[in-house]
XYZ file of C-alpha atoms in Angstrom:
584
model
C 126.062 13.208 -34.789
C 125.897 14.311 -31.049
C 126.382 18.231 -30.267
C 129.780 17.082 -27.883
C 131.368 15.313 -30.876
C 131.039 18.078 -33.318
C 132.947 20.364 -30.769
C 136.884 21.014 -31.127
C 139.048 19.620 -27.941
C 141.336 22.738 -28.094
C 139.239 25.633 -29.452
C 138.694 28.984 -27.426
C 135.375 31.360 -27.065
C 135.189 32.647 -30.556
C 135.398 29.363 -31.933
C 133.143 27.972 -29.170
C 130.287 30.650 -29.977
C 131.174 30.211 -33.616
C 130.425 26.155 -33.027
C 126.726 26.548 -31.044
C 125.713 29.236 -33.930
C 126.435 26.666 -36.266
C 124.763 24.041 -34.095
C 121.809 26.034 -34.075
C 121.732 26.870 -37.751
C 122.379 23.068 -38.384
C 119.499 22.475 -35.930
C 117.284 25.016 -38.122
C 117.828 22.998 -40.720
C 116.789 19.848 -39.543
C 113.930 20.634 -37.665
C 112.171 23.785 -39.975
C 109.345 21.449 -41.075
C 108.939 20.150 -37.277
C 108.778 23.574 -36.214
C 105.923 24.721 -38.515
C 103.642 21.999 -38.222
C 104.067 22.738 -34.673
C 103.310 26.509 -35.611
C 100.115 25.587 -37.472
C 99.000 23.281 -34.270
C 99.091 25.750 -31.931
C 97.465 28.468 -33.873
C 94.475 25.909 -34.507
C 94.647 25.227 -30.583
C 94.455 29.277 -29.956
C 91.518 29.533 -32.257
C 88.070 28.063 -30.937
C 86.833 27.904 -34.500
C 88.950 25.375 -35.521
C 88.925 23.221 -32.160
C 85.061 22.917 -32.801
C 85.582 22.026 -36.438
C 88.338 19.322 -35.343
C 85.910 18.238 -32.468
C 82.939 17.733 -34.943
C 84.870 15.591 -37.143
C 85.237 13.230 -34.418
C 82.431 13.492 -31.604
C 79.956 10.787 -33.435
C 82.489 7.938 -34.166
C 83.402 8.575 -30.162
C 79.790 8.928 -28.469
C 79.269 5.391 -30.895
C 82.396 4.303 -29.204
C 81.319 5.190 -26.285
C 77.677 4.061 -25.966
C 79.008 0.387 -27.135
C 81.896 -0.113 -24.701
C 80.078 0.806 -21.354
C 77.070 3.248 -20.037
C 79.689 6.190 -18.978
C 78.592 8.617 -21.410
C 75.039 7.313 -21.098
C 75.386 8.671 -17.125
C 77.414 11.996 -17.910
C 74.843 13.165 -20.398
C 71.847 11.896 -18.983
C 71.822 14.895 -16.304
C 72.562 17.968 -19.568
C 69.698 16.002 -21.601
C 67.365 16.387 -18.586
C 68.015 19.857 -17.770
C 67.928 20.773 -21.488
C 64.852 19.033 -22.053
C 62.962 20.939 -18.833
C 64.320 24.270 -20.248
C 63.161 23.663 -23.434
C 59.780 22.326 -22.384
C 59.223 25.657 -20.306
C 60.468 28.169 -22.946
C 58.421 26.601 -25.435
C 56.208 23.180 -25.019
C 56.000 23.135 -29.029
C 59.178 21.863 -29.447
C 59.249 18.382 -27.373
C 55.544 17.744 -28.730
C 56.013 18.357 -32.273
C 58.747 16.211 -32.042
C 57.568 13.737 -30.516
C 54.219 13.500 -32.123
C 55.118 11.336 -35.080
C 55.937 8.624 -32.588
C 53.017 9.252 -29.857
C 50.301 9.849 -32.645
C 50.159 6.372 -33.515
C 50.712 4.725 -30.247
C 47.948 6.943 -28.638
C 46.027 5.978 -31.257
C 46.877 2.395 -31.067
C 46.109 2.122 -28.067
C 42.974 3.815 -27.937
C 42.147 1.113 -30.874
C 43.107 -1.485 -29.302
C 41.165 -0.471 -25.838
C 37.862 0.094 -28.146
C 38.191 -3.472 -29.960
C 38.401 -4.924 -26.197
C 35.346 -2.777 -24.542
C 33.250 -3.286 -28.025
C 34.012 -7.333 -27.812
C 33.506 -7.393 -24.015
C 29.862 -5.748 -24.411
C 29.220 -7.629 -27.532
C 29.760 -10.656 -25.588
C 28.103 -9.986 -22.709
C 24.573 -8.895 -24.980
C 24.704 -12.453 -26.517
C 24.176 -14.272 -23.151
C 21.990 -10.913 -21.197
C 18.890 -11.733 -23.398
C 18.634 -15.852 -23.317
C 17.299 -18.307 -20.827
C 21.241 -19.555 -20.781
C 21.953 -16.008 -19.578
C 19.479 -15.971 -17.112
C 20.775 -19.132 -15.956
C 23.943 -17.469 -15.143
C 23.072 -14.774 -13.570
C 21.183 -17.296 -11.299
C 24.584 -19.157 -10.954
C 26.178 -15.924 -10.387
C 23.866 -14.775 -7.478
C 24.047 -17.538 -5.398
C 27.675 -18.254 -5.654
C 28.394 -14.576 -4.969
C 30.725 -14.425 -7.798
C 30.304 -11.398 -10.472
C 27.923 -12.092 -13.502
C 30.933 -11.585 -16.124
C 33.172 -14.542 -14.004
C 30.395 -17.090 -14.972
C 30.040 -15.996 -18.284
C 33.217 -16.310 -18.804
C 33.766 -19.155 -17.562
C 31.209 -21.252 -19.306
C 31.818 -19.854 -22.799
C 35.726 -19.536 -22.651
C 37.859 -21.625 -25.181
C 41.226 -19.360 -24.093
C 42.579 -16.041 -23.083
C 46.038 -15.068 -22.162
C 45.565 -12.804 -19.290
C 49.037 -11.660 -18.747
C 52.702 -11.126 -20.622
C 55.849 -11.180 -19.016
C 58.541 -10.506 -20.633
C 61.695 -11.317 -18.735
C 65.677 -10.542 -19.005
C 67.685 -13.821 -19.531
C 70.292 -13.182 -18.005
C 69.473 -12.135 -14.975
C 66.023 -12.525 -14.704
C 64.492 -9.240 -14.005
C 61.281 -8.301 -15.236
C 61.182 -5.995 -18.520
C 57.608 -5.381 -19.421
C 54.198 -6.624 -18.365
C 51.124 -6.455 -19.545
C 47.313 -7.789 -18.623
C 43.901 -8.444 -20.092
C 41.240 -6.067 -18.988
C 39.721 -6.804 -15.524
C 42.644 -9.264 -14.705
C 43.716 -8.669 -11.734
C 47.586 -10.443 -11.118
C 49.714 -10.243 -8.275
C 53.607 -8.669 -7.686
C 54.948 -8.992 -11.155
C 58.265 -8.725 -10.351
C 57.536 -11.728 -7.557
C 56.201 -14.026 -10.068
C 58.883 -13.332 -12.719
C 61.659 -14.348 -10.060
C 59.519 -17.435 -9.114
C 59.403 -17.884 -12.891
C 63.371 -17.720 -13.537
C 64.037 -19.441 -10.675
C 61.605 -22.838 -11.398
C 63.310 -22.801 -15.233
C 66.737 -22.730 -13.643
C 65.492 -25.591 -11.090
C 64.429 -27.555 -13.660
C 67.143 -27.135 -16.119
C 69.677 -27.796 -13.579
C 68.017 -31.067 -11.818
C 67.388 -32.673 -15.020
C 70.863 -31.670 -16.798
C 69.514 -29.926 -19.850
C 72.055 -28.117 -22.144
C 71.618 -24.456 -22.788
C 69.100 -24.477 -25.380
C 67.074 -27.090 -23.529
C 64.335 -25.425 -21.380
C 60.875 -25.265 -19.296
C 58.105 -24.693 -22.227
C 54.830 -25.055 -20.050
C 53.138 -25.360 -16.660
C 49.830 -26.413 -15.898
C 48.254 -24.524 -12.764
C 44.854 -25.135 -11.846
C 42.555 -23.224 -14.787
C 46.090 -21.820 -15.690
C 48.749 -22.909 -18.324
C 51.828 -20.757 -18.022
C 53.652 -21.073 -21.606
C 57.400 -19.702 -22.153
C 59.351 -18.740 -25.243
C 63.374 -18.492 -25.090
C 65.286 -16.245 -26.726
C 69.203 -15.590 -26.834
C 68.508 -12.621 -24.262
C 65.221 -12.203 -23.189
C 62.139 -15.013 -22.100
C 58.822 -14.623 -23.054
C 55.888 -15.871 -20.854
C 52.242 -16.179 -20.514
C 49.676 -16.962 -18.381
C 46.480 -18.709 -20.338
C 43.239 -19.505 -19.029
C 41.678 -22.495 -21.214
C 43.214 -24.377 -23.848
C 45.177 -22.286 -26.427
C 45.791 -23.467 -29.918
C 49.457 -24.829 -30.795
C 48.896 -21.185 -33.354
C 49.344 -18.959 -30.641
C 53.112 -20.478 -29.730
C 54.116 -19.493 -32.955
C 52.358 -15.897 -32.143
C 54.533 -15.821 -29.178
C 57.523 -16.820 -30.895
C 57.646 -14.598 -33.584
C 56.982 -11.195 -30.555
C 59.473 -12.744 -28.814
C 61.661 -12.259 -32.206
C 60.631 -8.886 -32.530
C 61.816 -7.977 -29.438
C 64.998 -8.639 -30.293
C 65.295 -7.037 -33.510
C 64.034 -3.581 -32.120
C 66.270 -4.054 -28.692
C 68.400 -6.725 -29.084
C 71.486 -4.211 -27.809
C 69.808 -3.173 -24.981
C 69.255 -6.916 -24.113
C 72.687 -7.892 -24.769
C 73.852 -4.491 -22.855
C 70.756 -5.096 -19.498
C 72.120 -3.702 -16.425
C 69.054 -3.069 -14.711
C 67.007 -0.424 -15.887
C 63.750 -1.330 -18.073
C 62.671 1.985 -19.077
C 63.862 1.478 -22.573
C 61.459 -1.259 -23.417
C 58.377 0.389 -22.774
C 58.317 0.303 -27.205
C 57.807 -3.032 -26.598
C 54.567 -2.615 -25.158
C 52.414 -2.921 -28.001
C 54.218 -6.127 -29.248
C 53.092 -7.425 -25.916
C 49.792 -6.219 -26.112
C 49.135 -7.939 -29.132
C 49.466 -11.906 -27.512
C 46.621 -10.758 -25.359
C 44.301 -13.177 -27.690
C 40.615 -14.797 -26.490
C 38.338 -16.907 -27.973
C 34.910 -17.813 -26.869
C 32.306 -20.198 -27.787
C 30.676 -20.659 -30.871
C 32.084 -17.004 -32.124
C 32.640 -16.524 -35.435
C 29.868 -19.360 -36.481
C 26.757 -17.248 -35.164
C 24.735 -15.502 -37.537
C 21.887 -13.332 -36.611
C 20.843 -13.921 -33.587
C 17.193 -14.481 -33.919
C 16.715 -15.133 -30.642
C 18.026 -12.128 -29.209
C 16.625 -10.498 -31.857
C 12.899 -12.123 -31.117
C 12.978 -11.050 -27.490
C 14.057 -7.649 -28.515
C 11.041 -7.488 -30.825
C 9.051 -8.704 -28.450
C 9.851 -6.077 -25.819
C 9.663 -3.671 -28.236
C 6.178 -4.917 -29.531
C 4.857 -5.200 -25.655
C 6.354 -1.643 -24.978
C 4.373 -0.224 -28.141
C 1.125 -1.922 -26.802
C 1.673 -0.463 -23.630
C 2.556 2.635 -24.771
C -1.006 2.325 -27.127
C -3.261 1.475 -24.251
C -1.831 3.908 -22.143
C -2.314 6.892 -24.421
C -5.725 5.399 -25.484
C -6.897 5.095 -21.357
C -5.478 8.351 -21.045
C -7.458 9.988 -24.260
C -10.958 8.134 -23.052
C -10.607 9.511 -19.461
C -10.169 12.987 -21.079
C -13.241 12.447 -22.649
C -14.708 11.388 -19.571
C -13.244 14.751 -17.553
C -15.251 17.219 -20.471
C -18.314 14.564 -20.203
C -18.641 14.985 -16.519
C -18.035 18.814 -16.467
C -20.441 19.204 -19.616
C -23.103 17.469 -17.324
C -25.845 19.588 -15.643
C -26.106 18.344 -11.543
C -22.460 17.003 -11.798
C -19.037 18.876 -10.753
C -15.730 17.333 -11.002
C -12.967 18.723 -7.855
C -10.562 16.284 -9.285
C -9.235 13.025 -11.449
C -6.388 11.319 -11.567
C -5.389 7.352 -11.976
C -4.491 5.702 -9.209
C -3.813 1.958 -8.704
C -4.793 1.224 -12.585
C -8.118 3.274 -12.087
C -9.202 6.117 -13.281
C -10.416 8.378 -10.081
C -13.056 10.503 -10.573
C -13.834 12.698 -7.147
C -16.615 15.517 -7.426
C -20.369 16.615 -6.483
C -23.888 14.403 -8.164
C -26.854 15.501 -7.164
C -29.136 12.369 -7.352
C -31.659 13.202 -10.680
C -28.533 13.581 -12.363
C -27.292 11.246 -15.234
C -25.941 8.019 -14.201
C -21.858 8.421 -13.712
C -21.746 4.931 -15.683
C -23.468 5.566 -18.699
C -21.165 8.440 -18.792
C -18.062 6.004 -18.854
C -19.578 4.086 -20.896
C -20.389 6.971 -23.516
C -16.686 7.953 -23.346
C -15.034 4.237 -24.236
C -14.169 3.716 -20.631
C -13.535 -0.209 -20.081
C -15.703 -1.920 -17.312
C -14.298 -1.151 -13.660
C -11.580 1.372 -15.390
C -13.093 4.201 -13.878
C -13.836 4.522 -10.168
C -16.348 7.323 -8.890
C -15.631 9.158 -5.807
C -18.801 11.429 -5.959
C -20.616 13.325 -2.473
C -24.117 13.532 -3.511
C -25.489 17.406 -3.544
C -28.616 19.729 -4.474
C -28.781 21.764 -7.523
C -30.278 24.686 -6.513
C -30.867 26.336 -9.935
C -34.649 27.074 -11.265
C -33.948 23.990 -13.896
C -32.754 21.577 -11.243
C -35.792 22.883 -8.477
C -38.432 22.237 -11.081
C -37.111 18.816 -12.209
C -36.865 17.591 -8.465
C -40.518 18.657 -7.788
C -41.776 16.874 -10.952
C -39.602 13.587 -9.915
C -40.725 13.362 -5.933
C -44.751 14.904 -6.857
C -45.146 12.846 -9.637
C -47.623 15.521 -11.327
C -50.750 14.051 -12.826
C -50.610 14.500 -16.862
C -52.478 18.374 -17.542
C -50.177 19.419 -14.662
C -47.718 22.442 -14.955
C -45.251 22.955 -12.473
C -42.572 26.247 -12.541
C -40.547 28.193 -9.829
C -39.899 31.927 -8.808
C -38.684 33.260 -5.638
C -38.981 30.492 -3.625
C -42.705 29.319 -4.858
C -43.490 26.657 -6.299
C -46.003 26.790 -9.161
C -48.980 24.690 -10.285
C -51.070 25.154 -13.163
C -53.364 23.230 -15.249
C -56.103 20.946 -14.247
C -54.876 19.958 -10.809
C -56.936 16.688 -9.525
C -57.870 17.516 -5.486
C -56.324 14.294 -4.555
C -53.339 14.963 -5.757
C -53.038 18.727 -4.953
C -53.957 17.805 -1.150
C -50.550 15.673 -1.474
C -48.675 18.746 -3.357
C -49.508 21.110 -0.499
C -48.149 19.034 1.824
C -44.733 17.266 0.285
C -44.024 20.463 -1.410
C -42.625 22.417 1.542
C -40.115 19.489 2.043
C -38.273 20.415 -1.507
C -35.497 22.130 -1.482
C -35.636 26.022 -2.791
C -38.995 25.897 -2.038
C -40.982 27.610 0.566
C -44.365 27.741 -0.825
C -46.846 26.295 -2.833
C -49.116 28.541 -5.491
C -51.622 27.206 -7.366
C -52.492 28.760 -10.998
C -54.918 26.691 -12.696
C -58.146 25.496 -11.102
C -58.500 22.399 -8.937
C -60.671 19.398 -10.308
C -62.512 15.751 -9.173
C -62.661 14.632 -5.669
C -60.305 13.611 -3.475
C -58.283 10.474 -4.664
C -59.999 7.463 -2.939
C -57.172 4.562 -2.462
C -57.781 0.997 -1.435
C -54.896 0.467 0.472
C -54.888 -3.628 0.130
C -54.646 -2.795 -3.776
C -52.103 -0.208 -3.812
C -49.589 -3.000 -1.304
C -50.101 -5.567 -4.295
C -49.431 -3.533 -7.367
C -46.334 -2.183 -5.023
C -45.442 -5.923 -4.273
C -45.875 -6.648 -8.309
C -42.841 -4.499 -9.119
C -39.214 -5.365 -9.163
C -35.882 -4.360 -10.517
C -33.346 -6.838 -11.942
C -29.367 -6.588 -11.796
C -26.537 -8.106 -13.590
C -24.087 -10.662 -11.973
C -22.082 -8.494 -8.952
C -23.383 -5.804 -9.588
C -25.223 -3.444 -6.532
C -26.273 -0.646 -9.368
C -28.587 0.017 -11.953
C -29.665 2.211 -14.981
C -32.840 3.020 -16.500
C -34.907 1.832 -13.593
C -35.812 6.013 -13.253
C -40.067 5.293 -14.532
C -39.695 2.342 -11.858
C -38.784 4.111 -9.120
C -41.248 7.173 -9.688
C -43.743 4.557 -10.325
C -42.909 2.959 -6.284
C -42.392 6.156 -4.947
C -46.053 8.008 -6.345
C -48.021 4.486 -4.737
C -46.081 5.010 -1.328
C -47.246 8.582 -1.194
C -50.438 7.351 -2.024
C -50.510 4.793 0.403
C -48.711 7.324 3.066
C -51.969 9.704 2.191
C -54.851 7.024 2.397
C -53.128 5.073 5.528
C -53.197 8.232 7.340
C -56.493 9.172 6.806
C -57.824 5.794 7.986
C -54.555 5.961 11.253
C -52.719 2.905 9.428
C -49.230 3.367 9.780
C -47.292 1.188 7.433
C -43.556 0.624 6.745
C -42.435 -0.145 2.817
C -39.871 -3.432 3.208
C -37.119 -3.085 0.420
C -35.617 -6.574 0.101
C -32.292 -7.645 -2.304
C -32.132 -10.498 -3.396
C -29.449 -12.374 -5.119
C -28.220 -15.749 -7.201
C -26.748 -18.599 -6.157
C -23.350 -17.925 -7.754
C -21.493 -17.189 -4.815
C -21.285 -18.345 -1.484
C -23.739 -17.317 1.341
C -21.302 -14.538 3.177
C -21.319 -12.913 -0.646
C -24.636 -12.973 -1.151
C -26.327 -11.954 1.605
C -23.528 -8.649 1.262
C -24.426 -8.153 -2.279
C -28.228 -8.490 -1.626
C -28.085 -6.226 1.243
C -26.192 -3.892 -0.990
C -28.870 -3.877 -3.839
C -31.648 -2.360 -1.764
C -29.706 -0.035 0.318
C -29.176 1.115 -2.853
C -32.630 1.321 -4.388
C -33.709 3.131 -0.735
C -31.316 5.711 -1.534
C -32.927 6.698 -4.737
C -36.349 6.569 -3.536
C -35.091 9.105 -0.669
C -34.038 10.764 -3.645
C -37.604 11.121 -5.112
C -39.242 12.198 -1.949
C -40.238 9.559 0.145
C -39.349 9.494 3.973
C -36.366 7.227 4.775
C -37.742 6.991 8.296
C -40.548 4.445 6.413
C -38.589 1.897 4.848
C -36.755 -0.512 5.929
C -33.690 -2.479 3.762
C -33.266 -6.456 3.977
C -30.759 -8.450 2.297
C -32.431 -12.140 1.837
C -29.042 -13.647 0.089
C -30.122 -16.287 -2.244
C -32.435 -18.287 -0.145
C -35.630 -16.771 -2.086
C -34.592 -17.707 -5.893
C -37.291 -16.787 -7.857
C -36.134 -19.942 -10.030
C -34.929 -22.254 -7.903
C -34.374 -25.083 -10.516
C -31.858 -22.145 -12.312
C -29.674 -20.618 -9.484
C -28.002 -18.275 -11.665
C -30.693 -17.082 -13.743
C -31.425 -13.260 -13.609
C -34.405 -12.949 -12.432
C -33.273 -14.490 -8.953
C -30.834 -11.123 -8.823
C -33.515 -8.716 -8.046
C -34.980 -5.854 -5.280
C -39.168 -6.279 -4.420
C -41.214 -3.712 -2.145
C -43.712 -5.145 0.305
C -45.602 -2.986 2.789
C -46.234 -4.512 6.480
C -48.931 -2.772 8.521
C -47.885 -1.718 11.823
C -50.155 -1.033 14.934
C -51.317 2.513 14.993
């Protein structure tokens, strides 16, 4: 019933206001429950309490709603989530990482895993080939073809490895996620997975293939490039070598995983790939090698043999070395334990032992020294200036070597004087007062005991022969001797004598020192090495007195063999004493 039809046609004011009251109360009546429920709605809009309450009901089925029909909300909440996240990572880092560290914990640690497995197979790999002749090979073919030593090896002992993932959005062919094998260097990855979409779609659309026909394979070069479809994304690698038919169902069943963790986000692409970074590790996984003959080698001797063998070379090194070093040690306390001999300094030097000091000449022999102490021959070399002893001991013993005293004959020192006692034959003590002087430490001559006998008469053809009937022998190369000191006295006492007699009668002689040597090197050698010999043995009689201006050195090589139907026997290595009279 409208309000105009329920009003009388002839009525006046009271009945008019009469009418609207009971309008009113009519409309009252019909509307009361309208009118409370209205009540009730906007006291629960008025109170904030209850607005959150009704919003909270609703707010997840609507951000669900939301996130599914288009990336709006995804845009307007992106900037809040940022600027929450920054506060909250400044007030209190804690937070975000204990949040976040039941999903980092194992990636990190994943990954770290996975890097280890890689760097421990790499090196193991690259020992097996560093210790054979196959690996020296290599590194041969590696230095002459300027390519790096791990190139070659992998090269010759490669089966397969996929070097690089891609995978790429179906739809509109944008690149999600790529990874590579260590070392591998690959080119714009985004340029190669638009090359990549745009060959399959050449392909399928000059050949007319249907929608679930596709491009499985390409063969580049050392490359093949295999891809996987899936309703939403494409899976592709790039393998070096030839891969097992295994490793397609490897790829197949990522490429599957892919789309069970983010097969929304695949469906829903619009451009940005952040999201499938959790994909990562999936990816990681196809990055499969396999080499040759791994997994059937055992021990390997042979690596094991050469390591042995370095080992066992290093330990005899190491043995010799502390054994040279322990004999020369020896030889340092020998030397400075020896009376006439002073050591300024040893070290080795060139794989000799150097040995640099003072000798005087009466003392021991520096060989029989190294000899004493272990020292191998030629380990030691002696870098010795000869000297004088000037202590009583040493004054005596030179007087005794260069006067050769007659047996009864006491000799001693004080002061500067020389002493004689004993039974002193005249001969002999005319030749004491005269050499005497010439010693060092010595100024004078004092006799104690009692001169005997007449002067010493000397037949001077005599005393040449028994001179010429002595020799010393050497041994192959060398220019040295030992134990020749009897020898020497012995050539030294008939020169004096022969010095003594000559000048009486105005003879004046020279004593001809001549080296001889074999015939078992050639001339040049020789004649050097015989030379050698009696420069030598003229040293040492200087040594004992007798006057270097009298003798003269000559090196006869090996044309005077004493046994010339043996050229190498010893006694054609030898030094002789002749005496040629000279014209007063």
């Amino acid at each position: 019933m409208s309000e105009s039809a329920s009003t009388p046609r002839n009525g006046g004011s009271s009945s008019g206001d009469t009418g609207v009251s009971r309008l009113d109360e009519l409309r009252g009546i019909l509307l009361q429950a309208e009118r409370g429920r209205l009540a009730v709605i906007e006291r629960r809009l008025a109170d904030p309490a209850a607005r959150e309450e009704d919003v909270s009901d609703v707010l997840a089925g609507a951000v669900g709603r939301s996130a599914v029909r288009d990336g709006r909300l995804a845009e307007a909440l992106r900037g809040p989530v940022e600027t929450a996240l920054r506060a909250s990572v400044r007030r209190d880092p804690g937070v975000l990482a204990a949040a976040v560290y039941p999903v980092l914990g194992p990636a990190i640690r994943r990954a770290i895993g996975e890097a280890l497995r890689r760097l421990l197979e790499s090196f193991t790999h690259a020992l097996d080939h560093s210790l054979s002749w196959q690996g020296l090979c290599w590194r041969w073919e590696a230095w002459t073809t300027g390519r790096r030593y791990a190139e070659v090896v992998l090269y010759r002992t490669l089966v397969y490895r996929v070097e690089q993932v891609f995978l790429i959005h179906r739809g509109t062919g944008l690149l999600l996620l790529h990874e590579a094998a260590p070392g591998v260097e690959g080119g714009d990855e985004d340029l190669i997975s638009g090359m990549l979409t745009a060959v399959r779609d050449f392909v399928r659309d000059s050949f007319a293939m249907g929608p679930a026909d596709g491009l499985h394979a390409i063969h580049v070069g050392d490359f093949n490039l295999w891809i996987e479809e899936g309703p939403h994304a494409v899976l592709a690698v790039a393998i070096r070598g030839q891969a097992p038919g295994s490793l397609r169902e490897r790829l197949r069943l990522t490429l599957e995983e892919a789309h069970r963790q983010r097969g929304e986000e695949l469906a829903a692409f619009s451009g940005d790939a952040a999201g499938f970074e959790r994909l990562r590790p999936e990816l990681e996984g196809c990055l499969e090698a396999r080499y040759v003959g791994r997994g059937r080698r055992g021990v390997p001797w042979r690596a094991l043999g050469v390591a042995l063998g370095l080992a066992g070379m290093a330990g005899y090194w190491g043995w010799s070395e502390w054994g040279a070093r322990r004999r020369a040690g020896t030889l340092v306390d020998a030397v400075r334990a020896e009376p006439g001999m002073h050591v300024t300094g040893a070290e080795w030097a060139r794989g000799r032992f150097q040995v640099r000091g003072w000798r005087d000449p009466l003392a021991r022999e520096p060989a029989e020294l190294a000899r004493s102490a272990g020292m191998r021959e030629g380990e030691v070399e002696w870098h010795l200036d000869p000297y004088l002893a000037i202590e009583p001991e040493w004054i005596v013993r030179r007087a005794r070597a260069r006067l050769s005293p007659p047996e009864g004959v006491e000799l001693g020192w004080s002061g500067g004087v020389l002493q004689v006692g004993g039974e002193v034959p005249a001969s002999w003590w005319d030749e004491v007062r005269t050499l005497a002087r010439l010693l060092p430490g010595v100024d004078s001559v004092e006799l104690r005991g009692r001169v005997v006998g007449p002067a010493e008469e000397v037949d001077l053809g005599e005393a040449a022969a028994a001179l010429g009937r002595l020799r010393l022998g050497f041994e192959v190369t060398r220019v040295e001797g030992t134990g020749w000191e009897e020898t020497l006295q012995e050539v030294a006492a008939w020169v004096r004598r022969i010095g003594t007699a000559s000048a009486d009668g105005g003879r004046p002689f020279r004593l001809i020192v001549t080296g001889h040597a074999d015939r078992s090197g050639s001339e040049e050698v020789n004649a050097r090495l015989s030379y050698q010999r009696a420069a030598w043995v003229r040293d040492r009689l200087v040594g004992l007195g007798v006057d270097a201006g009298r003798i003269e050195v000559v090196g006869m090589g090996s044309r005077e063999p004493l046994r010339a139907e043996a050229p190498a026997a010893g006694e054609n290595r030898r030094v002789t004493f002749s005496v040629r009279w000279e014209e007063p």
